[in-house]
mmCIF file of C-alpha atoms in Angstrom:
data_model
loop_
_atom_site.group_PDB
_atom_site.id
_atom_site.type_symbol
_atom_site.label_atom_id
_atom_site.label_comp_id
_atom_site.label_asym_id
_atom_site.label_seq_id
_atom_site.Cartn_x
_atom_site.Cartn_y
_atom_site.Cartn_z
ATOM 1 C CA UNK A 15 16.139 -13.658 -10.726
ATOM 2 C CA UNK A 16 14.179 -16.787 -10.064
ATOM 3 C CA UNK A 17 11.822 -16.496 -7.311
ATOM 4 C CA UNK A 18 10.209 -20.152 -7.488
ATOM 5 C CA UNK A 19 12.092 -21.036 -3.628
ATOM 6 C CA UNK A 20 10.046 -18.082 -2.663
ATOM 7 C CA UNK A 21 6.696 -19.296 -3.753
ATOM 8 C CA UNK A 22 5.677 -21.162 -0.490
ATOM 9 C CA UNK A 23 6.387 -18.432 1.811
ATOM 10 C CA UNK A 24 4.363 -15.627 -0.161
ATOM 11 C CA UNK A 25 1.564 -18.215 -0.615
ATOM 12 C CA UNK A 26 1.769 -18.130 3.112
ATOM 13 C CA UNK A 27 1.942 -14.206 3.712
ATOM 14 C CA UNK A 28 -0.938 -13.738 1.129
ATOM 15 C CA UNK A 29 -2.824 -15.957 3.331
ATOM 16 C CA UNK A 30 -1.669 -14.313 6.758
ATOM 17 C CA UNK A 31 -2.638 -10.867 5.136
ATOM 18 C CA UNK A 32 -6.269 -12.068 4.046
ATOM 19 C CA UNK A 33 -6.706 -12.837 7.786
ATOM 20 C CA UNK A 34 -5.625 -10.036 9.162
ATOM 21 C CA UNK A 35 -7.443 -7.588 6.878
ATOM 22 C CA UNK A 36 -10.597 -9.896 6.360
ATOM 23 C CA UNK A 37 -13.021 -6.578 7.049
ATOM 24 C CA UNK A 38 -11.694 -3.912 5.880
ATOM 25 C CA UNK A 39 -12.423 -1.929 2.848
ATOM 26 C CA UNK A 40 -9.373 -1.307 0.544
ATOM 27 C CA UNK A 41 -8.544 1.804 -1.998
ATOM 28 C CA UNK A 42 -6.093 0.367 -4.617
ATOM 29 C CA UNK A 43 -4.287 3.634 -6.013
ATOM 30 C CA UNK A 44 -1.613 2.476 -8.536
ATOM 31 C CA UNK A 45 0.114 3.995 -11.273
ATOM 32 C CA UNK A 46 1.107 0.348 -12.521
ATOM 33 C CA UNK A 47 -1.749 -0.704 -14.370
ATOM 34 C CA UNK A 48 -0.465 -3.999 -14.226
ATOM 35 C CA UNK A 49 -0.612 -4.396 -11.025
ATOM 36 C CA UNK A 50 -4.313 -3.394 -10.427
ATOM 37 C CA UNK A 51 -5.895 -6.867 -11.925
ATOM 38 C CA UNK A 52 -3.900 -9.079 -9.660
ATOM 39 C CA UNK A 53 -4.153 -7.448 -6.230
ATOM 40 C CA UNK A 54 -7.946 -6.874 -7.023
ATOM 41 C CA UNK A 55 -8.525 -10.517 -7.416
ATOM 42 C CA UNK A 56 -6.789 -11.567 -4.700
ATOM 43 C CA UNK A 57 -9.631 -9.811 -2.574
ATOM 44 C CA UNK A 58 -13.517 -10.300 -2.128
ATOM 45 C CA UNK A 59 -15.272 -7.722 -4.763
ATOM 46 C CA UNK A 60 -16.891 -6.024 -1.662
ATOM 47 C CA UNK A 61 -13.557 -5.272 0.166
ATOM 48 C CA UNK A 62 -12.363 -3.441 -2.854
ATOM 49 C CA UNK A 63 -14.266 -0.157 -2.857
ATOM 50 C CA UNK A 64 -11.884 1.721 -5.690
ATOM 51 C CA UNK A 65 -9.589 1.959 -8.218
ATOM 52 C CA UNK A 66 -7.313 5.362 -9.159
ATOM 53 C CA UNK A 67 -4.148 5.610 -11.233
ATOM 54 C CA UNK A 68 -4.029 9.269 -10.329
ATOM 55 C CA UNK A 69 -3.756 11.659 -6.911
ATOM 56 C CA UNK A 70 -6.531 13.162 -7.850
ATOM 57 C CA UNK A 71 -8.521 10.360 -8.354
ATOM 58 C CA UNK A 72 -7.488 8.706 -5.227
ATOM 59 C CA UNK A 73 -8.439 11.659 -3.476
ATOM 60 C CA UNK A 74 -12.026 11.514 -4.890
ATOM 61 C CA UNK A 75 -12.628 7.826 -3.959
ATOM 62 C CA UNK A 76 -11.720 7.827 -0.225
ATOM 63 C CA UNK A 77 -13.827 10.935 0.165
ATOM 64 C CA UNK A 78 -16.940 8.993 -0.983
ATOM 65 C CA UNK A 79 -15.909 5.869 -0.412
ATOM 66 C CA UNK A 80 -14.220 5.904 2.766
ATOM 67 C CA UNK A 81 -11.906 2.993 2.816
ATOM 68 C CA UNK A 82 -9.918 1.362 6.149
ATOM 69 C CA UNK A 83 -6.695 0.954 4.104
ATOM 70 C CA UNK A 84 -5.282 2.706 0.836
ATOM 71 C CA UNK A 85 -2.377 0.625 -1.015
ATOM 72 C CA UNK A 86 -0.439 3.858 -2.777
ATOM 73 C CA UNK A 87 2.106 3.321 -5.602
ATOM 74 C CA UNK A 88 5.151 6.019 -6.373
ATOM 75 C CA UNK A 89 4.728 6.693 -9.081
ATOM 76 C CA UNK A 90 1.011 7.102 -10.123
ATOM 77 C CA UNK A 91 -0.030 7.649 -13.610
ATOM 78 C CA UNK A 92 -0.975 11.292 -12.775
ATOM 79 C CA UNK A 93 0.817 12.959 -9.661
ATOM 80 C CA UNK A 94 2.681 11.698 -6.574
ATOM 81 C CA UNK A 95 2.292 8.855 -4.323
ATOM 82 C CA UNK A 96 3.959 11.022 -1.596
ATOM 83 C CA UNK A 97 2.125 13.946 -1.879
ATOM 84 C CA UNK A 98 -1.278 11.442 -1.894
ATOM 85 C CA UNK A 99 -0.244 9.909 1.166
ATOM 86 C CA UNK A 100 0.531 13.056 3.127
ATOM 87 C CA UNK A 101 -2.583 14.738 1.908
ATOM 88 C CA UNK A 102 -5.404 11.690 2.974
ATOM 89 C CA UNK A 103 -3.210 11.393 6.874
ATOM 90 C CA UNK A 104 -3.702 15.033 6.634
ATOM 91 C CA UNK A 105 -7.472 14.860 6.436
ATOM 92 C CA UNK A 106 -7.697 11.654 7.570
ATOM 93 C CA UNK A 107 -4.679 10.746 10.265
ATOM 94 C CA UNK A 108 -6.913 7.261 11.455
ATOM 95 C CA UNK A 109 -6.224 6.128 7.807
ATOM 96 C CA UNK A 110 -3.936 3.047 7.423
ATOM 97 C CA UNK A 111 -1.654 3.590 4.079
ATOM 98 C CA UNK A 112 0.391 0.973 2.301
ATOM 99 C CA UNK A 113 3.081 3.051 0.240
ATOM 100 C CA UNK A 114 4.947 0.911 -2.613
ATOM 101 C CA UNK A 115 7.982 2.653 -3.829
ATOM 102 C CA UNK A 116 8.515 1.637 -7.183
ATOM 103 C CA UNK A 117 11.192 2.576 -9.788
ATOM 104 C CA UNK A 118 14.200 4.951 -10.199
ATOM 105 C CA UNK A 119 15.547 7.963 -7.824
ATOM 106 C CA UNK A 120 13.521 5.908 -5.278
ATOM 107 C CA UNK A 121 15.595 7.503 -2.323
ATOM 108 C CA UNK A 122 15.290 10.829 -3.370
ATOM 109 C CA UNK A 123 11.769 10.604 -3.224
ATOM 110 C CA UNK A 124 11.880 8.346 -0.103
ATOM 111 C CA UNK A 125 13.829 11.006 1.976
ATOM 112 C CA UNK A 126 10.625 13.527 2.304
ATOM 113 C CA UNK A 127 8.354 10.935 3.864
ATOM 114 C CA UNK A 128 11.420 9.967 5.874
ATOM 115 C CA UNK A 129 11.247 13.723 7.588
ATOM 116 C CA UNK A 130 8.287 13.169 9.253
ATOM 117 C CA UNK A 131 7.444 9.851 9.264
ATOM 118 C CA UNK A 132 3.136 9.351 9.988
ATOM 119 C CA UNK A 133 1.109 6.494 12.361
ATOM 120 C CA UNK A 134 -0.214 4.011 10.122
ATOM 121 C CA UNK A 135 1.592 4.381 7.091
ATOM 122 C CA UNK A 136 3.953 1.598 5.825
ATOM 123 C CA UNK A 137 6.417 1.530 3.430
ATOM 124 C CA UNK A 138 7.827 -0.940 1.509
ATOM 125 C CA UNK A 139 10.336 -1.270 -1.597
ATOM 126 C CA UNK A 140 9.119 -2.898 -4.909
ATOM 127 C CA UNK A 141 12.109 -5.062 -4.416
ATOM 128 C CA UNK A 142 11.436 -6.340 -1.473
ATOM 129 C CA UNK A 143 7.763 -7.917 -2.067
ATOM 130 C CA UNK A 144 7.823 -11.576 -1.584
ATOM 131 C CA UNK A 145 10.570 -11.170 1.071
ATOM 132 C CA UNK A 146 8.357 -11.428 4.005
ATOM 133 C CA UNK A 147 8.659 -6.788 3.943
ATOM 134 C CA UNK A 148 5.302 -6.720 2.628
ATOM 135 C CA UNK A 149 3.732 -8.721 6.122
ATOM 136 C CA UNK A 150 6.122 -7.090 8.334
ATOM 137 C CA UNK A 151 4.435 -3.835 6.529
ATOM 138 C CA UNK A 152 0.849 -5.067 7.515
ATOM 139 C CA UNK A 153 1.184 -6.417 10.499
ATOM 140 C CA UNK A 154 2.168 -3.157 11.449
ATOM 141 C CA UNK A 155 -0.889 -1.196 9.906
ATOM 142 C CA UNK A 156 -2.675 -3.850 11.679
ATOM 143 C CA UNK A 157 -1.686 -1.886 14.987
ATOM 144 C CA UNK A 158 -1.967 1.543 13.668
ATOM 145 C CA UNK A 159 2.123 1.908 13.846
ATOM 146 C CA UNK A 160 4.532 2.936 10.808
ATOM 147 C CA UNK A 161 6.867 0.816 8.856
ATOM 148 C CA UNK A 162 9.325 1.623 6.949
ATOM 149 C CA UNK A 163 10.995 -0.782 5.222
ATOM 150 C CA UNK A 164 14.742 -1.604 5.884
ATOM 151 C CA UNK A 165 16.155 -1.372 2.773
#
C-alpha cells in the first residue's frame, strides 16, 4: 500500500502529539523491537524514562519510574499487552495507557478489554496509524477519557 499521500498529515499529527504531551514522562513497552528506535527518537531523551519488551518488565519500570503515559503493544515479547494494561490501571487507575493492537486474532484478544472498558486507556489498531486514529487516541488521553478505536 503506498502511504506517501499520507505523509503530510502524520507529519502534522506527530507534531500535534509533541504539543500536547510536551511534559510528560513516557514508558515505551513493545514487543516489536522495531518499533522501539523510532518512537524513542521522536521524543526528548528525558521524556522517555523506559524501555520493556516484556509484562514483567513493564511492570518493573513504572513502579520505579513512574511515568504519565505507557504506550503498550499486543503482543509483547514476553506476556500480554492486555493483561499489562489491566494490571498498571489496577494499581495505578490515574495512569494514561496507549494500547497498540498489533497482529493476528486481534479481535479475540480485543473483546476482553472491550468488557470493561478503563478511563484513560486508548486503543488503537496497527492498521490504522497514520489515519489520523492515533491523535484521535491522544487527544483523548489528553482528557483522561478512553478510546477505542473504530475499526
Amino acid at each position: 500500500m503506498d502511504l506517501t499521500a499520507q505523509l503530510p498529515l502524520m507529519r502534522h499529527n506527530q507534531q500535534q502529539a509533541e504539543r500536547l504531551f510536551r511534559d510528560e514522562r513516557v514508558l515505551l513497552a513493545l514487543g516489536c523491537r522495531s518499533l522501539i528506535a523510532p518512537l524513542a527518537s521522536l521524543r526528548p531523551p528525558e521524556q522517555i524514562v523506559g524501555v520493556a519488551t516484556s509484562e514483567e518488565a513493564a511492570r518493573t519500570v513504572v513502579e520505579r519510574a513512574r511515568p504519565d503515559l505507557v504506550m503498550v503493544s499486543d503482543p509483547l515479547e514476553e506476556g500480554c499487552g492486555f493483561s499489562l494494561v489491566t494490571a498498571l490501571k489496577d494499581r495505578w487507575p490515574a495512569l494514561r495507557v496507549l494500547l497498540l493492537v498489533m497482529g493476528r486474532g486481534r479481535c479475540h484478544r480485543l473483546k476482553r478489554l472491550l468488557e470493561a472498558p478503563l478511563a484513560g486507556v486508548a486503543v488503537v489498531v496497527d492498521g490504522r496509524i497514520g489515519t489520523g486514529s492515533e491523535m484521535a487516541a491522544l487527544h483523548s488521553l489528553h482528557v483522561g477519557a478512553h478510546f477505542l478505536d473504530p475499526t
